[in-house]
Amino acid sequence: MTLPLDTEATLLFVLSARWNRMPDDIDDIQQEYIEFLEEREWNQYHTPQNVAQAISVEAAELLELFLWHDNIESEQIANYDDFVEEVRMEIADILIYSMSMAHQLDIDLTEAVTTKLEQNKDRFDMEVSKKIREEKDEWQRK
């Protein structure tokens, strides 16, 4: 069985058609994705390895959008609606596959993100972050 390349777009359509809005809570969105997979009997294809590969592919597609562009400020990019929409869809793909992986491995996404943010606060305290900024400023194009 071959899966459609853009199952995420289908999911977004199904979600918006079902509720005429997107769920507000990450757990609701994750549950809707699980139901989407189960209804189509696609769980068998969403192994941790396949999902990790899909995350990598989608991240590469996001990166590809910026290929050959200079390091443009976000305020300037925001003026290009079509480009921002493409970025939005690639981010959605990455998030959807990440939710799939979290479900398979019984990872609470809210707890995982909260924990990671706390670790980053400790790892990149004000002194370390200042040093990083200074080093990066030396290498940035002016």
Short mmCIF file of N, CA, C and O in Angstrom, two decimals:
data_model
loop_
_atom_site.label_atom_id
_atom_site.label_comp_id
_atom_site.label_asym_id
_atom_site.label_seq_id
_atom_site.Cartn_x
_atom_site.Cartn_y
_atom_site.Cartn_z
N MET A 1 0.84 -1.19 0.00
CA MET A 1 0.00 0.00 0.00
C MET A 1 0.88 1.24 0.00
O MET A 1 1.81 1.36 0.78
N THR A 2 0.60 2.17 -0.85
CA THR A 2 1.35 3.41 -0.92
C THR A 2 0.54 4.49 -0.22
O THR A 2 -0.64 4.67 -0.50
N LEU A 3 1.22 5.22 0.65
CA LEU A 3 0.56 6.30 1.36
C LEU A 3 0.66 7.58 0.56
O LEU A 3 1.64 7.80 -0.14
N PRO A 4 -0.35 8.44 0.63
CA PRO A 4 -0.24 9.73 -0.03
C PRO A 4 0.93 10.52 0.55
O PRO A 4 1.24 10.40 1.74
N LEU A 5 1.57 11.31 -0.28
CA LEU A 5 2.72 12.07 0.18
C LEU A 5 2.34 13.15 1.17
O LEU A 5 3.13 13.53 2.00
N ASP A 6 1.13 13.67 1.06
CA ASP A 6 0.75 14.79 1.91
C ASP A 6 -0.40 14.41 2.84
O ASP A 6 -1.46 15.00 2.80
N THR A 7 -0.16 13.40 3.68
CA THR A 7 -1.20 12.99 4.62
C THR A 7 -1.51 14.10 5.62
O THR A 7 -2.63 14.21 6.10
N GLU A 8 -0.52 14.95 5.90
CA GLU A 8 -0.73 16.02 6.85
C GLU A 8 -1.74 17.04 6.33
O GLU A 8 -2.58 17.53 7.09
N ALA A 9 -1.67 17.36 5.05
CA ALA A 9 -2.64 18.30 4.48
C ALA A 9 -4.04 17.71 4.58
O ALA A 9 -5.00 18.42 4.89
N THR A 10 -4.15 16.42 4.34
CA THR A 10 -5.44 15.74 4.47
C THR A 10 -5.92 15.83 5.92
O THR A 10 -7.10 16.11 6.17
N LEU A 11 -5.01 15.60 6.85
CA LEU A 11 -5.38 15.68 8.27
C LEU A 11 -5.89 17.07 8.62
O LEU A 11 -6.92 17.21 9.27
N LEU A 12 -5.18 18.10 8.17
CA LEU A 12 -5.62 19.45 8.48
C LEU A 12 -6.99 19.74 7.90
O LEU A 12 -7.83 20.36 8.53
N PHE A 13 -7.25 19.23 6.70
CA PHE A 13 -8.55 19.39 6.09
C PHE A 13 -9.62 18.68 6.91
O PHE A 13 -10.69 19.22 7.18
N VAL A 14 -9.33 17.44 7.31
CA VAL A 14 -10.28 16.66 8.11
C VAL A 14 -10.57 17.37 9.42
O VAL A 14 -11.72 17.48 9.84
N LEU A 15 -9.52 17.86 10.07
CA LEU A 15 -9.72 18.54 11.35
C LEU A 15 -10.59 19.78 11.17
O LEU A 15 -11.52 20.02 11.94
N SER A 16 -10.28 20.58 10.17
CA SER A 16 -11.04 21.81 10.00
C SER A 16 -12.48 21.51 9.57
O SER A 16 -13.40 22.21 9.97
N ALA A 17 -12.67 20.48 8.77
CA ALA A 17 -14.03 20.12 8.35
C ALA A 17 -14.84 19.57 9.51
O ALA A 17 -16.04 19.85 9.63
N ARG A 18 -14.19 18.79 10.36
CA ARG A 18 -14.91 18.16 11.46
C ARG A 18 -15.36 19.18 12.50
O ARG A 18 -16.46 19.14 12.98
N TRP A 19 -14.48 20.08 12.86
CA TRP A 19 -14.79 21.04 13.92
C TRP A 19 -14.96 22.46 13.41
O TRP A 19 -15.32 23.34 14.15
N ASN A 20 -14.64 22.66 12.17
CA ASN A 20 -14.60 23.99 11.59
C ASN A 20 -13.61 24.89 12.33
O ASN A 20 -13.73 26.09 12.36
N ARG A 21 -12.65 24.25 12.98
CA ARG A 21 -11.57 24.94 13.67
C ARG A 21 -10.53 23.89 14.07
O ARG A 21 -10.81 22.71 14.07
N MET A 22 -9.37 24.34 14.39
CA MET A 22 -8.34 23.43 14.89
C MET A 22 -8.47 23.32 16.40
O MET A 22 -8.80 24.30 17.07
N PRO A 23 -8.21 22.15 16.96
CA PRO A 23 -8.22 22.03 18.41
C PRO A 23 -7.17 22.96 19.03
O PRO A 23 -6.15 23.23 18.42
N ASP A 24 -7.45 23.44 20.21
CA ASP A 24 -6.55 24.39 20.86
C ASP A 24 -5.44 23.71 21.64
O ASP A 24 -4.39 24.29 21.86
N ASP A 25 -5.64 22.51 22.06
CA ASP A 25 -4.73 21.83 22.97
C ASP A 25 -3.91 20.79 22.20
O ASP A 25 -4.44 20.06 21.37
N ILE A 26 -2.63 20.71 22.49
CA ILE A 26 -1.76 19.76 21.80
C ILE A 26 -2.25 18.33 21.98
O ILE A 26 -2.16 17.52 21.06
N ASP A 27 -2.78 18.01 23.15
CA ASP A 27 -3.30 16.65 23.37
C ASP A 27 -4.49 16.36 22.45
O ASP A 27 -4.62 15.25 21.95
N ASP A 28 -5.34 17.36 22.22
CA ASP A 28 -6.47 17.18 21.32
C ASP A 28 -5.99 16.96 19.89
O ASP A 28 -6.51 16.10 19.17
N ILE A 29 -5.02 17.73 19.49
CA ILE A 29 -4.48 17.59 18.13
C ILE A 29 -3.83 16.22 17.97
O ILE A 29 -4.03 15.53 16.96
N GLN A 30 -3.06 15.82 18.98
CA GLN A 30 -2.40 14.51 18.92
C GLN A 30 -3.44 13.39 18.84
O GLN A 30 -3.29 12.46 18.05
N GLN A 31 -4.49 13.49 19.63
CA GLN A 31 -5.53 12.47 19.60
C GLN A 31 -6.22 12.42 18.24
O GLN A 31 -6.51 11.35 17.72
N GLU A 32 -6.46 13.57 17.66
CA GLU A 32 -7.08 13.61 16.33
C GLU A 32 -6.17 12.96 15.30
O GLU A 32 -6.63 12.25 14.40
N TYR A 33 -4.87 13.15 15.42
CA TYR A 33 -3.93 12.51 14.49
C TYR A 33 -3.93 11.00 14.68
O TYR A 33 -3.91 10.26 13.70
N ILE A 34 -3.97 10.55 15.91
CA ILE A 34 -4.03 9.11 16.19
C ILE A 34 -5.27 8.51 15.53
O ILE A 34 -5.21 7.46 14.88
N GLU A 35 -6.40 9.17 15.69
CA GLU A 35 -7.65 8.70 15.08
C GLU A 35 -7.53 8.71 13.56
O GLU A 35 -8.02 7.79 12.89
N PHE A 36 -6.90 9.72 13.01
CA PHE A 36 -6.67 9.82 11.56
C PHE A 36 -5.90 8.60 11.07
O PHE A 36 -6.27 7.98 10.07
N LEU A 37 -4.83 8.23 11.78
CA LEU A 37 -4.04 7.06 11.39
C LEU A 37 -4.83 5.77 11.53
O LEU A 37 -4.81 4.91 10.65
N GLU A 38 -5.53 5.64 12.66
CA GLU A 38 -6.28 4.41 12.92
C GLU A 38 -7.40 4.21 11.91
O GLU A 38 -7.62 3.09 11.44
N GLU A 39 -8.12 5.28 11.57
CA GLU A 39 -9.22 5.17 10.61
C GLU A 39 -8.73 4.67 9.26
O GLU A 39 -9.45 3.99 8.54
N ARG A 40 -7.50 4.99 8.91
CA ARG A 40 -6.94 4.60 7.61
C ARG A 40 -6.05 3.36 7.69
O ARG A 40 -5.48 2.94 6.70
N GLU A 41 -5.93 2.82 8.90
CA GLU A 41 -5.08 1.66 9.16
C GLU A 41 -3.63 1.89 8.72
O GLU A 41 -3.00 1.03 8.12
N TRP A 42 -3.13 3.07 9.04
CA TRP A 42 -1.77 3.45 8.67
C TRP A 42 -0.78 3.28 9.82
O TRP A 42 0.41 3.52 9.64
N ASN A 43 -1.24 2.88 10.99
CA ASN A 43 -0.33 2.73 12.14
C ASN A 43 0.84 1.82 11.81
O ASN A 43 1.96 2.04 12.27
N GLN A 44 0.58 0.79 11.03
CA GLN A 44 1.63 -0.18 10.70
C GLN A 44 2.81 0.47 9.97
O GLN A 44 3.92 -0.06 10.00
N TYR A 45 2.58 1.58 9.31
CA TYR A 45 3.64 2.25 8.56
C TYR A 45 4.37 3.29 9.41
O TYR A 45 5.44 3.76 9.02
N HIS A 46 3.77 3.65 10.50
CA HIS A 46 4.34 4.72 11.33
C HIS A 46 5.19 4.13 12.45
O HIS A 46 4.93 4.34 13.63
N THR A 47 6.23 3.41 12.05
CA THR A 47 7.18 2.87 13.02
C THR A 47 8.10 4.01 13.46
O THR A 47 8.23 5.02 12.75
N PRO A 48 8.75 3.88 14.62
CA PRO A 48 9.65 4.95 15.05
C PRO A 48 10.70 5.31 13.99
O PRO A 48 10.97 6.49 13.76
N GLN A 49 11.27 4.31 13.32
CA GLN A 49 12.27 4.62 12.29
C GLN A 49 11.65 5.40 11.14
O GLN A 49 12.21 6.41 10.70
N ASN A 50 10.50 4.95 10.64
CA ASN A 50 9.87 5.65 9.53
C ASN A 50 9.47 7.08 9.90
O ASN A 50 9.62 8.01 9.11
N VAL A 51 8.96 7.23 11.11
CA VAL A 51 8.55 8.56 11.55
C VAL A 51 9.77 9.47 11.75
O VAL A 51 9.74 10.64 11.37
N ALA A 52 10.85 8.93 12.29
CA ALA A 52 12.08 9.72 12.44
C ALA A 52 12.58 10.17 11.07
O ALA A 52 13.01 11.32 10.89
N GLN A 53 12.52 9.27 10.10
CA GLN A 53 12.93 9.63 8.74
C GLN A 53 12.01 10.70 8.16
O GLN A 53 12.47 11.64 7.50
N ALA A 54 10.71 10.57 8.41
CA ALA A 54 9.75 11.56 7.92
C ALA A 54 10.01 12.93 8.54
O ALA A 54 9.93 13.96 7.84
N ILE A 55 10.34 12.96 9.82
CA ILE A 55 10.67 14.23 10.48
C ILE A 55 11.88 14.85 9.80
O ILE A 55 11.90 16.06 9.51
N SER A 56 12.89 14.03 9.53
CA SER A 56 14.10 14.53 8.87
C SER A 56 13.78 15.08 7.48
O SER A 56 14.28 16.15 7.09
N VAL A 57 12.97 14.36 6.72
CA VAL A 57 12.60 14.81 5.38
C VAL A 57 11.85 16.13 5.44
O VAL A 57 12.13 17.07 4.68
N GLU A 58 10.89 16.23 6.34
CA GLU A 58 10.11 17.45 6.46
C GLU A 58 10.98 18.63 6.93
O GLU A 58 10.82 19.76 6.46
N ALA A 59 11.91 18.35 7.83
CA ALA A 59 12.84 19.41 8.27
C ALA A 59 13.71 19.86 7.10
O ALA A 59 13.99 21.06 6.95
N ALA A 60 14.12 18.92 6.26
CA ALA A 60 14.91 19.27 5.08
C ALA A 60 14.07 20.10 4.10
O ALA A 60 14.59 21.03 3.48
N GLU A 61 12.79 19.78 3.98
CA GLU A 61 11.92 20.57 3.12
C GLU A 61 11.77 22.00 3.65
O GLU A 61 11.73 22.95 2.87
N LEU A 62 11.71 22.14 4.96
CA LEU A 62 11.69 23.48 5.56
C LEU A 62 12.98 24.22 5.25
O LEU A 62 12.96 25.38 4.82
N LEU A 63 14.09 23.56 5.43
CA LEU A 63 15.38 24.16 5.14
C LEU A 63 15.51 24.54 3.67
O LEU A 63 16.04 25.60 3.33
N GLU A 64 14.98 23.68 2.81
CA GLU A 64 15.05 23.93 1.37
C GLU A 64 14.37 25.25 0.99
O GLU A 64 14.81 25.94 0.05
N LEU A 65 13.33 25.62 1.70
CA LEU A 65 12.65 26.88 1.41
C LEU A 65 13.59 28.08 1.54
O LEU A 65 13.42 29.09 0.87
N PHE A 66 14.59 27.94 2.38
CA PHE A 66 15.52 29.04 2.63
C PHE A 66 16.81 28.92 1.82
O PHE A 66 17.68 29.79 1.92
N LEU A 67 16.93 27.86 1.04
CA LEU A 67 18.14 27.62 0.25
C LEU A 67 18.37 28.76 -0.72
O LEU A 67 17.46 29.19 -1.41
N TRP A 68 19.58 29.23 -0.76
CA TRP A 68 20.06 30.27 -1.66
C TRP A 68 19.51 31.65 -1.33
O TRP A 68 19.63 32.57 -2.12
N HIS A 69 18.88 31.78 -0.20
CA HIS A 69 18.47 33.11 0.27
C HIS A 69 19.50 33.57 1.29
O HIS A 69 20.08 32.77 2.00
N ASP A 70 19.67 34.86 1.37
CA ASP A 70 20.55 35.37 2.39
C ASP A 70 19.85 35.24 3.74
O ASP A 70 18.69 34.88 3.82
N ASN A 71 20.53 35.53 4.78
CA ASN A 71 19.98 35.42 6.13
C ASN A 71 19.03 36.60 6.38
O ASN A 71 19.37 37.56 7.04
N ILE A 72 17.83 36.47 5.87
CA ILE A 72 16.85 37.56 5.88
C ILE A 72 16.13 37.61 7.22
O ILE A 72 15.76 36.58 7.77
N GLU A 73 15.90 38.80 7.70
CA GLU A 73 15.20 39.00 8.97
C GLU A 73 13.75 38.55 8.86
O GLU A 73 13.12 38.67 7.81
N SER A 74 13.20 38.05 9.96
CA SER A 74 11.83 37.53 9.96
C SER A 74 10.81 38.60 9.59
O SER A 74 9.80 38.30 8.94
N GLU A 75 11.06 39.84 9.98
CA GLU A 75 10.12 40.92 9.64
C GLU A 75 10.00 41.08 8.13
O GLU A 75 8.93 41.37 7.60
N GLN A 76 11.11 40.90 7.43
CA GLN A 76 11.10 41.01 5.98
C GLN A 76 10.41 39.80 5.34
O GLN A 76 9.63 39.94 4.40
N ILE A 77 10.68 38.62 5.86
CA ILE A 77 10.06 37.41 5.33
C ILE A 77 8.55 37.46 5.51
O ILE A 77 7.79 37.00 4.65
N ALA A 78 8.10 38.02 6.62
CA ALA A 78 6.66 38.08 6.92
C ALA A 78 5.87 38.81 5.85
O ALA A 78 4.65 38.64 5.76
N ASN A 79 6.54 39.60 5.02
CA ASN A 79 5.86 40.33 3.95
C ASN A 79 5.49 39.45 2.76
O ASN A 79 4.77 39.88 1.88
N TYR A 80 5.99 38.21 2.74
CA TYR A 80 5.74 37.30 1.63
C TYR A 80 4.78 36.21 2.07
O TYR A 80 5.19 35.15 2.56
N ASP A 81 3.49 36.47 1.89
CA ASP A 81 2.46 35.57 2.40
C ASP A 81 2.58 34.14 1.88
O ASP A 81 2.42 33.19 2.63
N ASP A 82 2.86 33.97 0.60
CA ASP A 82 2.96 32.62 0.03
C ASP A 82 4.12 31.86 0.65
O ASP A 82 4.02 30.67 0.96
N PHE A 83 5.23 32.56 0.85
CA PHE A 83 6.41 31.92 1.44
C PHE A 83 6.13 31.53 2.89
O PHE A 83 6.42 30.41 3.32
N VAL A 84 5.52 32.42 3.63
CA VAL A 84 5.18 32.14 5.04
C VAL A 84 4.22 30.96 5.11
O VAL A 84 4.34 30.11 6.00
N GLU A 85 3.30 30.86 4.17
CA GLU A 85 2.37 29.73 4.16
C GLU A 85 3.12 28.42 3.93
O GLU A 85 2.82 27.40 4.56
N GLU A 86 4.09 28.41 3.02
CA GLU A 86 4.89 27.21 2.79
C GLU A 86 5.66 26.82 4.06
O GLU A 86 5.72 25.64 4.42
N VAL A 87 6.22 27.81 4.73
CA VAL A 87 6.94 27.56 5.99
C VAL A 87 5.97 26.99 7.03
O VAL A 87 6.28 26.01 7.71
N ARG A 88 4.80 27.57 7.11
CA ARG A 88 3.79 27.12 8.07
C ARG A 88 3.43 25.65 7.85
O ARG A 88 3.34 24.87 8.80
N MET A 89 3.27 25.27 6.59
CA MET A 89 2.90 23.89 6.28
C MET A 89 4.04 22.92 6.59
O MET A 89 3.80 21.81 7.08
N GLU A 90 5.28 23.31 6.35
CA GLU A 90 6.40 22.43 6.69
C GLU A 90 6.54 22.28 8.20
O GLU A 90 6.81 21.19 8.70
N ILE A 91 6.33 23.36 8.93
CA ILE A 91 6.36 23.28 10.40
C ILE A 91 5.25 22.35 10.89
O ILE A 91 5.46 21.54 11.80
N ALA A 92 4.08 22.45 10.28
CA ALA A 92 2.96 21.56 10.65
C ALA A 92 3.33 20.11 10.39
O ALA A 92 3.05 19.23 11.23
N ASP A 93 3.96 19.83 9.26
CA ASP A 93 4.39 18.45 8.96
C ASP A 93 5.33 17.93 10.04
O ASP A 93 5.17 16.81 10.53
N ILE A 94 6.29 18.75 10.42
CA ILE A 94 7.27 18.35 11.44
C ILE A 94 6.57 18.08 12.77
O ILE A 94 6.83 17.08 13.44
N LEU A 95 5.66 18.95 13.13
CA LEU A 95 4.93 18.79 14.39
C LEU A 95 4.06 17.54 14.37
O LEU A 95 4.01 16.78 15.34
N ILE A 96 3.39 17.30 13.26
CA ILE A 96 2.51 16.13 13.17
C ILE A 96 3.30 14.85 13.33
O ILE A 96 2.92 13.95 14.08
N TYR A 97 4.42 14.73 12.61
CA TYR A 97 5.23 13.52 12.75
C TYR A 97 5.85 13.43 14.15
O TYR A 97 6.01 12.33 14.69
N SER A 98 6.17 14.54 14.75
CA SER A 98 6.70 14.52 16.12
C SER A 98 5.63 14.02 17.09
O SER A 98 5.94 13.26 18.02
N MET A 99 4.39 14.42 16.87
CA MET A 99 3.30 13.92 17.71
C MET A 99 3.14 12.41 17.53
O MET A 99 2.87 11.69 18.49
N SER A 100 3.32 11.94 16.31
CA SER A 100 3.22 10.50 16.05
C SER A 100 4.29 9.75 16.83
O SER A 100 4.02 8.73 17.46
N MET A 101 5.51 10.25 16.78
CA MET A 101 6.62 9.61 17.51
C MET A 101 6.34 9.63 19.01
O MET A 101 6.53 8.62 19.70
N ALA A 102 5.88 10.77 19.51
CA ALA A 102 5.59 10.87 20.94
C ALA A 102 4.52 9.88 21.35
O ALA A 102 4.63 9.24 22.40
N HIS A 103 3.52 9.72 20.53
CA HIS A 103 2.45 8.76 20.83
C HIS A 103 3.01 7.34 20.88
O HIS A 103 2.72 6.59 21.82
N GLN A 104 3.81 6.98 19.90
CA GLN A 104 4.36 5.62 19.84
C GLN A 104 5.22 5.29 21.06
O GLN A 104 5.22 4.16 21.53
N LEU A 105 5.95 6.28 21.53
CA LEU A 105 6.89 6.06 22.63
C LEU A 105 6.32 6.52 23.97
O LEU A 105 7.05 6.59 24.96
N ASP A 106 5.02 6.86 23.99
CA ASP A 106 4.33 7.28 25.21
C ASP A 106 5.04 8.46 25.87
O ASP A 106 5.30 8.45 27.09
N ILE A 107 5.35 9.46 25.07
CA ILE A 107 6.00 10.67 25.56
C ILE A 107 4.93 11.75 25.71
O ILE A 107 4.20 12.04 24.77
N ASP A 108 4.87 12.34 26.88
CA ASP A 108 3.97 13.47 27.13
C ASP A 108 4.66 14.71 26.57
O ASP A 108 5.67 15.16 27.10
N LEU A 109 4.11 15.25 25.48
CA LEU A 109 4.76 16.37 24.80
C LEU A 109 4.85 17.62 25.67
O LEU A 109 5.88 18.29 25.67
N THR A 110 3.80 17.92 26.40
CA THR A 110 3.82 19.11 27.25
C THR A 110 4.92 18.98 28.29
O THR A 110 5.70 19.91 28.50
N GLU A 111 5.00 17.82 28.92
CA GLU A 111 6.04 17.60 29.94
C GLU A 111 7.42 17.62 29.30
O GLU A 111 8.36 18.20 29.85
N ALA A 112 7.58 17.01 28.14
CA ALA A 112 8.88 16.95 27.47
C ALA A 112 9.37 18.35 27.11
O ALA A 112 10.54 18.69 27.34
N VAL A 113 8.48 19.17 26.55
CA VAL A 113 8.88 20.52 26.16
C VAL A 113 9.19 21.36 27.39
O VAL A 113 10.18 22.10 27.42
N THR A 114 8.37 21.24 28.41
CA THR A 114 8.61 21.98 29.65
C THR A 114 9.97 21.61 30.25
O THR A 114 10.75 22.48 30.64
N THR A 115 10.25 20.31 30.29
CA THR A 115 11.54 19.84 30.82
C THR A 115 12.69 20.37 29.98
O THR A 115 13.70 20.85 30.52
N LYS A 116 12.55 20.31 28.66
CA LYS A 116 13.63 20.76 27.78
C LYS A 116 13.87 22.26 27.93
O LYS A 116 15.02 22.71 27.94
N LEU A 117 12.81 23.03 28.06
CA LEU A 117 12.97 24.47 28.27
C LEU A 117 13.72 24.76 29.56
O LEU A 117 14.59 25.63 29.61
N GLU A 118 13.40 24.03 30.61
CA GLU A 118 14.11 24.20 31.89
C GLU A 118 15.58 23.82 31.75
O GLU A 118 16.46 24.51 32.27
N GLN A 119 15.86 22.73 31.05
CA GLN A 119 17.25 22.33 30.82
C GLN A 119 18.00 23.41 30.04
O GLN A 119 19.16 23.71 30.34
N ASN A 120 17.34 23.98 29.03
CA ASN A 120 17.99 25.04 28.25
C ASN A 120 18.26 26.28 29.08
O ASN A 120 19.28 26.95 28.89
N LYS A 121 17.34 26.60 30.00
CA LYS A 121 17.57 27.75 30.89
C LYS A 121 18.82 27.53 31.73
O LYS A 121 19.61 28.45 31.94
N ASP A 122 18.99 26.30 32.21
CA ASP A 122 20.18 25.99 33.01
C ASP A 122 21.44 25.95 32.15
O ASP A 122 22.48 26.46 32.54
N ARG A 123 21.32 25.34 30.99
CA ARG A 123 22.48 25.16 30.10
C ARG A 123 22.96 26.49 29.53
O ARG A 123 24.16 26.71 29.37
N PHE A 124 22.02 27.36 29.21
CA PHE A 124 22.36 28.65 28.59
C PHE A 124 21.98 29.78 29.54
O PHE A 124 21.12 30.60 29.23
N ASP A 125 22.66 29.82 30.68
CA ASP A 125 22.40 30.90 31.62
C ASP A 125 22.85 32.22 30.99
O ASP A 125 23.37 32.25 29.88
N MET A 126 22.65 33.31 31.69
CA MET A 126 22.91 34.63 31.12
C MET A 126 24.39 34.80 30.72
O MET A 126 24.68 35.39 29.69
N GLU A 127 25.29 34.27 31.52
CA GLU A 127 26.71 34.40 31.21
C GLU A 127 27.07 33.63 29.93
O GLU A 127 27.76 34.15 29.05
N VAL A 128 26.60 32.41 29.83
CA VAL A 128 26.88 31.59 28.65
C VAL A 128 26.23 32.20 27.41
O VAL A 128 26.84 32.26 26.35
N SER A 129 24.98 32.65 27.54
CA SER A 129 24.29 33.21 26.39
C SER A 129 24.96 34.48 25.90
O SER A 129 25.04 34.72 24.69
N LYS A 130 25.51 35.28 26.80
CA LYS A 130 26.23 36.50 26.39
C LYS A 130 27.48 36.12 25.61
O LYS A 130 27.78 36.71 24.57
N LYS A 131 28.20 35.11 26.07
CA LYS A 131 29.40 34.67 25.38
C LYS A 131 29.06 34.16 23.98
O LYS A 131 29.76 34.46 23.01
N ILE A 132 28.00 33.40 23.86
CA ILE A 132 27.57 32.87 22.56
C ILE A 132 27.22 34.02 21.62
O ILE A 132 27.62 34.03 20.45
N ARG A 133 26.46 35.00 22.12
CA ARG A 133 26.10 36.16 21.29
C ARG A 133 27.33 36.88 20.78
O ARG A 133 27.41 37.26 19.61
N GLU A 134 28.30 37.09 21.66
CA GLU A 134 29.52 37.79 21.27
C GLU A 134 30.27 37.02 20.20
O GLU A 134 30.76 37.61 19.23
N GLU A 135 30.37 35.70 20.36
CA GLU A 135 31.05 34.88 19.35
C GLU A 135 30.30 34.90 18.02
O GLU A 135 30.92 35.00 16.97
N LYS A 136 28.99 34.81 18.06
CA LYS A 136 28.20 34.82 16.84
C LYS A 136 28.28 36.15 16.13
O LYS A 136 28.34 36.22 14.90
N ASP A 137 28.31 37.25 16.89
CA ASP A 137 28.40 38.57 16.28
C ASP A 137 29.68 38.73 15.46
O ASP A 137 29.69 39.42 14.45
N GLU A 138 30.75 38.07 15.90
CA GLU A 138 32.01 38.14 15.15
C GLU A 138 31.90 37.49 13.78
O GLU A 138 32.61 37.88 12.86
N TRP A 139 31.03 36.50 13.64
CA TRP A 139 30.94 35.73 12.40
C TRP A 139 29.77 36.12 11.53
O TRP A 139 29.65 35.61 10.40
N GLN A 140 28.90 36.95 11.99
CA GLN A 140 27.73 37.36 11.20
C GLN A 140 28.13 38.31 10.09
O GLN A 140 29.02 39.14 10.26
N ARG A 141 27.45 38.19 8.94
CA ARG A 141 27.64 39.16 7.87
C ARG A 141 27.09 40.49 8.31
O ARG A 141 26.06 40.56 8.94
N LYS A 142 27.77 41.50 7.95
CA LYS A 142 27.32 42.85 8.30
C LYS A 142 26.74 43.52 7.09
O LYS A 142 27.05 43.31 6.00
#
